[in-house]
Short mmCIF file of C-alpha atoms in Angstrom, two decimals:
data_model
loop_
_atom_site.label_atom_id
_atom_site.label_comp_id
_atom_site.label_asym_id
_atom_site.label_seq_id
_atom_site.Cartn_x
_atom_site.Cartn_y
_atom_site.Cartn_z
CA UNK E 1 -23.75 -5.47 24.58
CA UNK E 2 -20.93 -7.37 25.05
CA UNK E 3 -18.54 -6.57 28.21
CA UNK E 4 -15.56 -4.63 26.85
CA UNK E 5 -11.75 -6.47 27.06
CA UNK E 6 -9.94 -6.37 30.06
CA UNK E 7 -6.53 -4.92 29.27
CA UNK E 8 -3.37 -4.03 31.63
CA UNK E 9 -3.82 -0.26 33.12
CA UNK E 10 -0.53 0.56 32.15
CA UNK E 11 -0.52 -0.76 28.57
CA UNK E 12 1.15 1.92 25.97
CA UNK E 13 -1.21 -0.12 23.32
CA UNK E 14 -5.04 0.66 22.33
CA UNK E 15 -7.15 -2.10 23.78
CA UNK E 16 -9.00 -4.53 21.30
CA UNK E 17 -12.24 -2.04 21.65
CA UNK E 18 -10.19 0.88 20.99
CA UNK E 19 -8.66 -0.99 17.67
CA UNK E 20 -12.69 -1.82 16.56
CA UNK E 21 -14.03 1.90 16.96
CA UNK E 22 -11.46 2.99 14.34
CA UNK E 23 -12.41 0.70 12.03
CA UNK E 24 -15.68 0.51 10.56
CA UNK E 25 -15.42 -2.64 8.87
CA UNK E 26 -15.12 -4.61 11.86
CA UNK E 27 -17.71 -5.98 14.56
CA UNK E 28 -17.74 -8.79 16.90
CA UNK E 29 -21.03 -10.86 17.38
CA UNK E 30 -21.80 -12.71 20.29
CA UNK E 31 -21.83 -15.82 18.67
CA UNK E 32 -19.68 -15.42 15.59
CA UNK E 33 -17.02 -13.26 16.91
CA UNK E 34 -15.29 -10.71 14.92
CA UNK E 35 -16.68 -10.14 11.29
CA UNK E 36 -15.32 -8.03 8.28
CA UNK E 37 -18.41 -6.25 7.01
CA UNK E 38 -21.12 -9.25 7.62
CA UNK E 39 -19.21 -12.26 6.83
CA UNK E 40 -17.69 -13.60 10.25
CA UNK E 41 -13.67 -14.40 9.64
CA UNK E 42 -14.24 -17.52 11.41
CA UNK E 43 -16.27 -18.58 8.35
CA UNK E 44 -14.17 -17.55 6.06
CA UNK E 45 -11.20 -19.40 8.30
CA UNK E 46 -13.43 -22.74 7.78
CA UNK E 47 -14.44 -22.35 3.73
CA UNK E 48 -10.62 -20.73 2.35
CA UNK E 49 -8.17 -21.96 5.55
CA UNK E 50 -5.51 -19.83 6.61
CA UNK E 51 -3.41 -17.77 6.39
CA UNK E 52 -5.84 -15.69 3.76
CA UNK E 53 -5.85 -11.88 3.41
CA UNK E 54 -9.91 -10.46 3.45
CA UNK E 55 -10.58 -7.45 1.78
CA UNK E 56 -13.52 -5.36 2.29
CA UNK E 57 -15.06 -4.19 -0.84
CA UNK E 58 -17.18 -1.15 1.34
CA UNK E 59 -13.83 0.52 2.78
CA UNK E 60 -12.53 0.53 -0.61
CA UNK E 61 -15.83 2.55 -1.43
CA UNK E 62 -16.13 4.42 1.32
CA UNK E 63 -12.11 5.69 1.24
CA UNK E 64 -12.65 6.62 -2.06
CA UNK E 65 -15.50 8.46 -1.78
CA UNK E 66 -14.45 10.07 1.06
CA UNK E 67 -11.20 11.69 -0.72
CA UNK E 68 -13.30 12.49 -3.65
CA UNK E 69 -15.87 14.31 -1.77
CA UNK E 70 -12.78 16.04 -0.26
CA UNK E 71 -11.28 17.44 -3.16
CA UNK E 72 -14.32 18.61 -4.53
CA UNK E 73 -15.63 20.24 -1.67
CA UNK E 74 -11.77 22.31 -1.94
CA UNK E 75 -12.92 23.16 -5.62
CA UNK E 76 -10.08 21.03 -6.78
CA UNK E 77 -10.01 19.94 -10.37
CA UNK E 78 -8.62 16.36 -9.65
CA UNK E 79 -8.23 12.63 -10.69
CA UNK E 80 -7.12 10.23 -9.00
CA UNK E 81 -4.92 7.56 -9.72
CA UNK E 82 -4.58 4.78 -7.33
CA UNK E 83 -0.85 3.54 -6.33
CA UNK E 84 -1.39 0.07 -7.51
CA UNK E 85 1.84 -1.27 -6.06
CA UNK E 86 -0.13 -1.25 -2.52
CA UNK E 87 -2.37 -4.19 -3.48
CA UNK E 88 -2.71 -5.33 -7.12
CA UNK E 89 -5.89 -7.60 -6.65
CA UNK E 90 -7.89 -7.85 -9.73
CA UNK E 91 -11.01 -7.60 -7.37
CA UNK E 92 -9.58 -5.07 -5.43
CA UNK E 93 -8.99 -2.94 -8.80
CA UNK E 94 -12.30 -3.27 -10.22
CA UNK E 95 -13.91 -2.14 -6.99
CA UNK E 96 -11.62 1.08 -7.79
CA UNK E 97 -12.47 1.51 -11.24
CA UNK E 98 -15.78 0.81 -10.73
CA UNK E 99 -15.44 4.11 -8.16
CA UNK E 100 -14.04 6.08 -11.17
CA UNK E 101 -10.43 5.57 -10.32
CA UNK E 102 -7.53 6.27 -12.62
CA UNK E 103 -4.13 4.07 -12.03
CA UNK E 104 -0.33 5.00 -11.01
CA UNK E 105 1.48 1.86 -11.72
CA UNK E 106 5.78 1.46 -11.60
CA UNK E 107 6.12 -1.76 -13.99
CA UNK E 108 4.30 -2.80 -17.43
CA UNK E 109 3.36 -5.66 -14.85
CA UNK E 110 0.65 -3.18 -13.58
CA UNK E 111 -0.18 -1.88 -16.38
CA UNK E 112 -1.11 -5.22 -17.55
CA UNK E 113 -3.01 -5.82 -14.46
CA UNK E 114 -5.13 -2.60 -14.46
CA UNK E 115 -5.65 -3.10 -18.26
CA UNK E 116 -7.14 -6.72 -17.54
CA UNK E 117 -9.17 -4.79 -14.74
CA UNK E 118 -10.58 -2.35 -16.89
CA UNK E 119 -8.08 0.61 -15.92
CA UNK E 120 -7.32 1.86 -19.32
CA UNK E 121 -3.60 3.14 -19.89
CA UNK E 122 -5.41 6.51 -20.68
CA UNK E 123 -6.40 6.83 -17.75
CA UNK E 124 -2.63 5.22 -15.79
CA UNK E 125 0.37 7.35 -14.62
CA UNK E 126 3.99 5.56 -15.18
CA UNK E 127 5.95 6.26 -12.51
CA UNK E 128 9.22 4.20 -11.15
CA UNK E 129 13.25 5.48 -11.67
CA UNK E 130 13.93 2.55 -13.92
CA UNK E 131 11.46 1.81 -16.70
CA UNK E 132 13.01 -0.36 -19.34
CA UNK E 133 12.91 0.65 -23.03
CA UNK E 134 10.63 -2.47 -23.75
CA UNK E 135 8.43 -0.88 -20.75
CA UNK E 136 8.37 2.23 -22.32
CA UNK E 137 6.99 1.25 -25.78
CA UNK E 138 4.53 -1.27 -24.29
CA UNK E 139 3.24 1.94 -22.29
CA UNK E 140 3.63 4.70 -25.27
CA UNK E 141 1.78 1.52 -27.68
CA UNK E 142 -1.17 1.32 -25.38
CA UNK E 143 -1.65 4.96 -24.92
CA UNK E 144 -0.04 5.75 -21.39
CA UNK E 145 -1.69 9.20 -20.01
CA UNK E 146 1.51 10.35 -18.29
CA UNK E 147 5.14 9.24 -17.97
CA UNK E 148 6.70 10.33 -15.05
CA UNK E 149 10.30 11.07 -15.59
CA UNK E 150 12.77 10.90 -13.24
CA UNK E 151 16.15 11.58 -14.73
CA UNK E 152 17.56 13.02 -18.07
CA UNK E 153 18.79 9.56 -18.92
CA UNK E 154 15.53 8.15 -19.08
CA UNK E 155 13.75 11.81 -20.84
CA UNK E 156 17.07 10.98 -23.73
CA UNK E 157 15.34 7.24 -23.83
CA UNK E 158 11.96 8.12 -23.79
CA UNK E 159 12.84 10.81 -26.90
CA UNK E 160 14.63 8.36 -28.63
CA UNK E 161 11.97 5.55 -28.16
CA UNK E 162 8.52 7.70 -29.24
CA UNK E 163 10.41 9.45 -32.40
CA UNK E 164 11.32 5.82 -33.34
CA UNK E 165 7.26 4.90 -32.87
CA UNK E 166 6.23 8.11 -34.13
CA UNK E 167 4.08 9.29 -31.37
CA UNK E 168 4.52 12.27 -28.60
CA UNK E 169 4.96 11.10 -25.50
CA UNK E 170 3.00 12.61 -22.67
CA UNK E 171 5.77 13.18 -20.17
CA UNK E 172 6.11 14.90 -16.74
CA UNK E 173 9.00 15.77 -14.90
CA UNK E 174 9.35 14.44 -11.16
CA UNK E 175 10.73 16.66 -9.24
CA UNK E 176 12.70 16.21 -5.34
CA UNK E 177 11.46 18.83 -3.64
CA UNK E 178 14.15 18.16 -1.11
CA UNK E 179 11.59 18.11 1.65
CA UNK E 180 11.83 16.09 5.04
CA UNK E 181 8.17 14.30 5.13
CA UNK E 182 9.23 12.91 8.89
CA UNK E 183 8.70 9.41 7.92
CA UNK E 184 10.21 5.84 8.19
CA UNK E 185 13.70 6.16 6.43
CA UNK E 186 12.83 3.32 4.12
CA UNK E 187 9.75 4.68 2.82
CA UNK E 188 10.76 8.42 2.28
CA UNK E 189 11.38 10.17 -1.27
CA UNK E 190 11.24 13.60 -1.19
CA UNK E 191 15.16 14.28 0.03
CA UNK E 192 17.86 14.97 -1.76
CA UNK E 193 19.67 12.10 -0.87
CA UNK E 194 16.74 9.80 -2.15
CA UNK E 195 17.03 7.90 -5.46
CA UNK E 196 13.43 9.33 -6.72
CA UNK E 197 13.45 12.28 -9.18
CA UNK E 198 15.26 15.39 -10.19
CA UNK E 199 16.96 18.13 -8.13
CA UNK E 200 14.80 20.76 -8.02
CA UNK E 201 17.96 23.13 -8.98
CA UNK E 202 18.16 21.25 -12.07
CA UNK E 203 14.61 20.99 -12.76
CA UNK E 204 13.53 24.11 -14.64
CA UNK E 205 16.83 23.49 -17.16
CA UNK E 206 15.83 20.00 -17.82
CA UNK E 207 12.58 20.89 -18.50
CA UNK E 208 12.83 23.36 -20.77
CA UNK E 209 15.61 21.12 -22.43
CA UNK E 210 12.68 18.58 -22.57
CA UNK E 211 10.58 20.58 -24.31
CA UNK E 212 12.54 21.00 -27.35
CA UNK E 213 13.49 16.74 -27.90
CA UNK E 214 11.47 15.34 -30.59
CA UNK E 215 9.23 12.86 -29.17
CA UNK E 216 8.02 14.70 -26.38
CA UNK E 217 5.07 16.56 -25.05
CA UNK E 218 5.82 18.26 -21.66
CA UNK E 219 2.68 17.80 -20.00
CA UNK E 220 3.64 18.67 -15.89
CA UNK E 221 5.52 18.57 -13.14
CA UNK E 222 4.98 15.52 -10.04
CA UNK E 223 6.29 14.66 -6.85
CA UNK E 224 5.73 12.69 -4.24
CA UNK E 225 7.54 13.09 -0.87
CA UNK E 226 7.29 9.79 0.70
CA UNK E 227 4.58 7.14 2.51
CA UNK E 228 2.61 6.85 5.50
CA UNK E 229 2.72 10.49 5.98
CA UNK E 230 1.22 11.30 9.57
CA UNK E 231 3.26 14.40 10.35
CA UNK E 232 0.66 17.11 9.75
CA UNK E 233 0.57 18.94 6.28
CA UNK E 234 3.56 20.96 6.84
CA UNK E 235 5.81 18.62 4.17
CA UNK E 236 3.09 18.76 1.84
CA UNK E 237 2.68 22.46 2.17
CA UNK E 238 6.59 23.18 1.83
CA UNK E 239 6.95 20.61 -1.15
CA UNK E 240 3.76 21.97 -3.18
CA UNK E 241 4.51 25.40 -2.71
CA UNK E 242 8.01 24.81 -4.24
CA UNK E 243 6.15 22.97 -6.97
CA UNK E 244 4.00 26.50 -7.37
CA UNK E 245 7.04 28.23 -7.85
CA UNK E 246 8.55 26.39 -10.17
CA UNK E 247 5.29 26.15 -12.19
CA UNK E 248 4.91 29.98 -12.45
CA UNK E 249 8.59 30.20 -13.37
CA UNK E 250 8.19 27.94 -16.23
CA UNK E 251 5.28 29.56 -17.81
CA UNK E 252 6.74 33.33 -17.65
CA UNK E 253 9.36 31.70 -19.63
CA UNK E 254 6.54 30.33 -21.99
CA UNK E 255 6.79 26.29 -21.19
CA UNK E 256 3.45 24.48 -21.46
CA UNK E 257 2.63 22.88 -17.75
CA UNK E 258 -0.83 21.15 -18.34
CA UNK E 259 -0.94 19.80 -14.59
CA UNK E 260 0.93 19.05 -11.68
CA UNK E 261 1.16 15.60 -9.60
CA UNK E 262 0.68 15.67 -6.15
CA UNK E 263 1.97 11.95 -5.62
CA UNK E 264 0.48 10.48 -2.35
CA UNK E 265 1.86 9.41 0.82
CA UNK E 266 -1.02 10.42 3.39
CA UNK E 267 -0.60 8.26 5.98
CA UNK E 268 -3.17 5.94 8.10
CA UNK E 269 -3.25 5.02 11.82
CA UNK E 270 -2.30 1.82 12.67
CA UNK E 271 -1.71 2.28 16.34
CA UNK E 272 -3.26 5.36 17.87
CA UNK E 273 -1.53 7.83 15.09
CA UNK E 274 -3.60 10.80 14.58
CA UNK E 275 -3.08 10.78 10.68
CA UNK E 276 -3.95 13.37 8.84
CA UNK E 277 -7.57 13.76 6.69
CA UNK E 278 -8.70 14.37 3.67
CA UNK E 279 -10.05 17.81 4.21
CA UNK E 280 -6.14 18.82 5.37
CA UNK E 281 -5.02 17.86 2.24
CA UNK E 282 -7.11 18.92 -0.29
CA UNK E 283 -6.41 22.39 1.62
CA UNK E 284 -2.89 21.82 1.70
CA UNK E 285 -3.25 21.51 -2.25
CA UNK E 286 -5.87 24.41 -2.52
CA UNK E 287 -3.74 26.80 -1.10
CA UNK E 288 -0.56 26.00 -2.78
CA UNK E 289 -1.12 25.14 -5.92
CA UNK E 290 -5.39 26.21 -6.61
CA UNK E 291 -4.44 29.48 -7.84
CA UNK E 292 -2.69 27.91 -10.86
CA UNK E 293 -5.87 26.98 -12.61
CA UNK E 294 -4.95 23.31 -13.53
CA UNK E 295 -5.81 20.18 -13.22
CA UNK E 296 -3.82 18.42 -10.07
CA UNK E 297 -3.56 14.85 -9.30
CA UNK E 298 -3.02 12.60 -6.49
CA UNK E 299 -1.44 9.11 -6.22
CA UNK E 300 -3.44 7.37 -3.06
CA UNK E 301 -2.52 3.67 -2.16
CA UNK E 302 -2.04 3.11 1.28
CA UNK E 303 -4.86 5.70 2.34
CA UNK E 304 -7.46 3.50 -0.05
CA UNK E 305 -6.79 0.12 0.83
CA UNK E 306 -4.82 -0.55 4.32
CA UNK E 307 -7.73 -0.14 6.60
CA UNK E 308 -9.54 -2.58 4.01
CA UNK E 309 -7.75 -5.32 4.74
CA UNK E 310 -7.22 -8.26 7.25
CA UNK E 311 -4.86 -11.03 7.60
CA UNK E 312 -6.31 -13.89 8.98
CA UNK E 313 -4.23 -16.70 10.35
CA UNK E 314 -4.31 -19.68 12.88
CA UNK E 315 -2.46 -20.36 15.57
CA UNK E 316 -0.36 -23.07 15.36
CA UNK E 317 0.90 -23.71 18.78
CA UNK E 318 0.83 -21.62 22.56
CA UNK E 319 5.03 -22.26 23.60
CA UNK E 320 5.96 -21.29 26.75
CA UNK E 321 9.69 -19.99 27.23
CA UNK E 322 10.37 -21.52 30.45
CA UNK E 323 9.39 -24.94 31.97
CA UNK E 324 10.55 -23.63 35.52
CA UNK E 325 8.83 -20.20 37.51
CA UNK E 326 7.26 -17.94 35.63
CA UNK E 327 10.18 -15.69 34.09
CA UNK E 328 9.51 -17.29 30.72
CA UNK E 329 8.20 -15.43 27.62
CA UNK E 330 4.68 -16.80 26.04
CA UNK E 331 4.94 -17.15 22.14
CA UNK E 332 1.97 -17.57 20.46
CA UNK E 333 3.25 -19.27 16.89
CA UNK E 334 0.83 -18.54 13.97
CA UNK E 335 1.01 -20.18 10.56
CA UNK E 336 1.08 -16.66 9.32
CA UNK E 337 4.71 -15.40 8.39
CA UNK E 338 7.18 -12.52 7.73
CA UNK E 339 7.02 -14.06 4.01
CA UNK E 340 3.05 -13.19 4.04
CA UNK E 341 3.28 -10.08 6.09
CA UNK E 342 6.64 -8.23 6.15
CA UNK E 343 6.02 -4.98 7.39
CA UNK E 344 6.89 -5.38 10.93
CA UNK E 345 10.16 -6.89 9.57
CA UNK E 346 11.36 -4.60 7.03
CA UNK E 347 9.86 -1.57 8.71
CA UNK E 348 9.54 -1.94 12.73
CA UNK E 349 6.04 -1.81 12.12
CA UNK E 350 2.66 -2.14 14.20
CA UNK E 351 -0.30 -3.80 13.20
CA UNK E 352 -3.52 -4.42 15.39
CA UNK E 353 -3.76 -8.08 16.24
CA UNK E 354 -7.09 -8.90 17.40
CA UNK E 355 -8.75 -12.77 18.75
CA UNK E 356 -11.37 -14.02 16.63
CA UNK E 357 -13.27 -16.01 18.91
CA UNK E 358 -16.03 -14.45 20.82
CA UNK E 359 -14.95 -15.93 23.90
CA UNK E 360 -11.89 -13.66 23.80
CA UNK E 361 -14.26 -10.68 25.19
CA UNK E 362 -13.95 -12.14 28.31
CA UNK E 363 -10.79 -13.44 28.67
CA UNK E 364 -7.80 -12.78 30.88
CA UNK E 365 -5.01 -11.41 29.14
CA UNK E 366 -1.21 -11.76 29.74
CA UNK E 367 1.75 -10.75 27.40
CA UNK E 368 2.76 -12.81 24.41
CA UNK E 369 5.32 -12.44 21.55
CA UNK E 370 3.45 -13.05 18.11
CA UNK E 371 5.19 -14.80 15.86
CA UNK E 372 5.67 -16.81 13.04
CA UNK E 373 6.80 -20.07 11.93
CA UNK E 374 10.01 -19.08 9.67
CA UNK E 375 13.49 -19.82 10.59
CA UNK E 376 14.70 -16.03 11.33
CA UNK E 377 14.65 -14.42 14.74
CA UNK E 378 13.40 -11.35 12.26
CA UNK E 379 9.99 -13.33 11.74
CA UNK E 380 8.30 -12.01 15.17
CA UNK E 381 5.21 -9.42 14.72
CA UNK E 382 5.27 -8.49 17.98
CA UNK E 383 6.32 -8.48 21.66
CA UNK E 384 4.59 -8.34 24.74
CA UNK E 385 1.49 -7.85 23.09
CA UNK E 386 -1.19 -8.49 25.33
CA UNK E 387 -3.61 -11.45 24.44
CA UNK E 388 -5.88 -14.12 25.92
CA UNK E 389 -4.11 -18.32 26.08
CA UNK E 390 -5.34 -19.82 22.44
CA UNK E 391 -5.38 -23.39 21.96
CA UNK E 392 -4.24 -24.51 18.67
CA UNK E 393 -6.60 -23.68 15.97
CA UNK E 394 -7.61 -20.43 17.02
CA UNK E 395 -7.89 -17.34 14.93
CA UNK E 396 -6.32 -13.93 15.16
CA UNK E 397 -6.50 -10.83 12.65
CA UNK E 398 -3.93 -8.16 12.03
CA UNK E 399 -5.45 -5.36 11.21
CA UNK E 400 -4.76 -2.81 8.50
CA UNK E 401 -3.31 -4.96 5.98
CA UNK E 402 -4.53 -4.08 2.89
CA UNK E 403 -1.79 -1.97 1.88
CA UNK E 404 2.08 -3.71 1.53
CA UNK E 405 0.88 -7.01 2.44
CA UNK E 406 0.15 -9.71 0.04
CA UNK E 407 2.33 -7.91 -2.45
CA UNK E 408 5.06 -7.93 -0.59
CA UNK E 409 4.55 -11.88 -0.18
CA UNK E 410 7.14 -14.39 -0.94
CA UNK E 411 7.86 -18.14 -0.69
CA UNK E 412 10.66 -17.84 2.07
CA UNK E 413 10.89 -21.57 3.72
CA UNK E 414 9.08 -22.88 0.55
CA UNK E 415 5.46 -21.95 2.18
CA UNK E 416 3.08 -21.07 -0.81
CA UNK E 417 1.27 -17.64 -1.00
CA UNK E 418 -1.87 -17.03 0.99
CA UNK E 419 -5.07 -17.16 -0.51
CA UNK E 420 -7.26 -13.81 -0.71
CA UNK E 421 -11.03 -13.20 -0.10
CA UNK E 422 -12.80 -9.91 -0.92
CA UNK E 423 -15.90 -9.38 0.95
CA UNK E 424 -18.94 -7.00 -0.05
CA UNK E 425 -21.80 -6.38 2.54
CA UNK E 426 -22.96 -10.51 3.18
CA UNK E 427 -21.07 -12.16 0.59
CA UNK E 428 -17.33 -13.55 0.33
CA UNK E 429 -15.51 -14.75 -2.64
CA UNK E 430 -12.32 -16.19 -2.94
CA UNK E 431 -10.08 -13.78 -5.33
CA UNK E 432 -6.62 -15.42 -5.14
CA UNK E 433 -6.46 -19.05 -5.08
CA UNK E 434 -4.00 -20.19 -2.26
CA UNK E 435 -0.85 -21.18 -4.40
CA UNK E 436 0.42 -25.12 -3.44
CA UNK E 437 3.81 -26.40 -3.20
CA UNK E 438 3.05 -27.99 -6.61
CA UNK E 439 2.91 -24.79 -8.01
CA UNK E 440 6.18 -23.84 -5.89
CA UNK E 441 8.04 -26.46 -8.36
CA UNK E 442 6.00 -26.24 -11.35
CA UNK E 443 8.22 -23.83 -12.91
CA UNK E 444 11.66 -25.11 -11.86
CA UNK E 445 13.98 -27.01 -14.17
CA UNK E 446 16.92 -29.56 -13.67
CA UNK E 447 19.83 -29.27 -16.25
CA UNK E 448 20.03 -33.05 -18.60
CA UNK E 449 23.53 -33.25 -16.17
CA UNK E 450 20.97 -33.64 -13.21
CA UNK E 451 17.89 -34.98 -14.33
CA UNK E 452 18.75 -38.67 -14.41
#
């Protein structure tokens, strides 16, 4: 057995054999250094280049089955419907569906892509504040299983829009809870002040109101409080047991409620969080809503597929911040970017960031700023993160970067999006082909003013 990393004693961060227990997926090798599954990244570094997002096809299993098992072992009649806007990968979807997994989707983009992966809109939840009429009958023509709605401007459009098709709509009402989930501002939904859903005062109104449009079939009620929920289950417990309420007030007034969303939100640890399991919230839901005797459903995306995913880059260069003493910061400059991975960017966040090479086990290690190679002081992933010297060349992961990572990509800097890789036990396929700058121009057109 390999010697474990030496880190600093008074490092606030989990070492690099602290960041592998957690995470199942990953092993290092004596020779091969640190694998996903059974496929060394330094192989997959050689055959697809880098940067390239990895996905590992047995977390996606495992997760799932995991939360399953949970809610079943509550007594929960549930389905779930994975959040596709976490990570929209064709492979990555099929893996789910293949699990049993229904779809939550914001955009008839998704629905397209879960359709051409097998998700059938039967089986898909539309959620999102502002779906388009021309989303809405694509969704209603293909046989959505729920809308959520999320204002009585859109329930008016979506009335309007099935009468005209002649079909009910399937529609639930998304409800603000007004609930703190004590969670990055940016990613909350649950408080008033959020643009997501209606007021719970006006809910029960609306609803009824609902129920007498033509068009419509009141179906539920759904919520969903926010992301990356590590807080305990006190947010869920307050928000569901509102929901309860609500639902028990609507049927003594004699209002069909079918089901009831739970949304999703349960957060993962990226650092050293202790996030909550699966267990706590399947109880959370059992003992706020399981003595309704209906159907509930959760929205998972993050839970699923963050810990299944890796970014693998290079790095590009070692720069040293001063030429004179030794007050100078160490960058390490990867080819990797905010416009691959924005997370720590947009949301302060922390990912992992583990050495690839097996020669890093015995390294010395010093502090270095990680960054990237675009043109914005914003484009750093972190500081003072302690790591062994790498040559140009070398290979580093960031951890936990299935979820909110290549779908948040962009071409910032014109630098084409990464290629992706889904591995499964021994084998490794490429899923996304890298794009080129060919393809960054492909679709760009010069005015006859400018073309000559």
């Amino acid at each position: 057995m390999a010697a474990p990393l030496p880190i600093a004693p008074d490092s606030a961060d989990p070492t690099f054999d602290e960041l592998l227990a957690a995470r199942p997926a990953l092993s290092w090798h004596a020779h091969d250094g640190l694998l996903v599954e059974d496929v060394p990244l330094a192989r997959i570094a050689a055959e697809f280049g880098t940067p390239t997002w990895v996905y590992s096809a047995g977390t996606l299993r495992r997760r799932y089955r995991a939360l399953k098992a949970a809610l079943e072992g509550a007594g929960l009649n549930a389905g779930i419907h994975y959040a596709t806007k976490a990570n929209d990968n064709q492979a990555v979807l099929r893996v789910l569906r293949a699990e049993g997994a229904g779809a939550d989707i914001v955009s008839a983009g998704e629905l397209r892509a879960t359709m051409a992966a097998g998700i059938p809109a039967g089986a898909t939840v539309f959620s999102g504040v502002g779906k388009t009429p021309e989303e809405i009958r694509f969704a209603l023509g293909h046989g959505i299983y729920q809308l959520n709605a999320e204002s009585v401007e859109e329930i008016d459009m979506i009335s309007a829009i099935a009468a005209e098709m002649g079909v009910l709509a399937p529609v639930s009402l998304r409800v603000n809870p007004d609930v703190d989930a004590r969670t990055h501002a940016k990613i909350t939904t649950g408080k008033a002040e959020n643009k997501f859903g209606i007021a719970f005062d006006d809910a029960m109104p609306l609803y009824a109101r609902m129920a007498a449009l033509p068009g419509i079939r009141p179906i539920g009620i759904a919520t969903h409080i926010g992301s990356q929920i590590t807080d305990g289950m006190s947010a869920y417990r307050a928000a569901y047991a509102r929901l309860a309420e609500m639902i028990q007030a609507l049927r003594s007034r004699g209002l069909p409620v079918e089901r009831v969303d739970c949304g999703g939100g349960l957060g993962i640890p990226y650092r050293d969080e202790v996030a909550p399991t699966p267990e706590a919230l399947a109880g959370a839901i059992k003992a706020t809503l399981g003595g309704l005797g209906i159907p509930v459903m959760l929205e998972p995306g993050r839970w699923l597929v963050g810990p299944a995913g890796v970014l693998l880059a290079s790095v590009v260069l070692q720069k040293q911040g001063s030429l004179h003493g030794s007050g100078g910061r160490r960058f390490l400059v990867l080819d990797a970017a905010m416009n691959d991975l924005i997370r720590p960017a947009m949301y302060e966040a922390w990912h992992g960031i583990l050495p690839v090479s097996p020669l890093a086990r015995a390294a010395r290690l010093s502090p270095a700023d990680i960054v990237g190679p675009v043109c914005e002081s914003g484009d750093t992933f972190a500081k003072g993160r302690l790591m062994p010297s790498m040559a140009p060349g070398d290979l580093v992961a960031f951890l936990d970067a299935g979820a909110y990572g290549a779908v948040m990509s962009s071409t910032y800097n014109a630098r084409p999006l990464a290629a992706e890789v889904l591995v499964d036990g021994a084998r490794a396929a490429l899923v996304r082909v890298r794009q080129t700058h060919e393809d960054l121009l492909a679709h760009q057109r010069l005015p006859e003013w400018l073309a000559g």
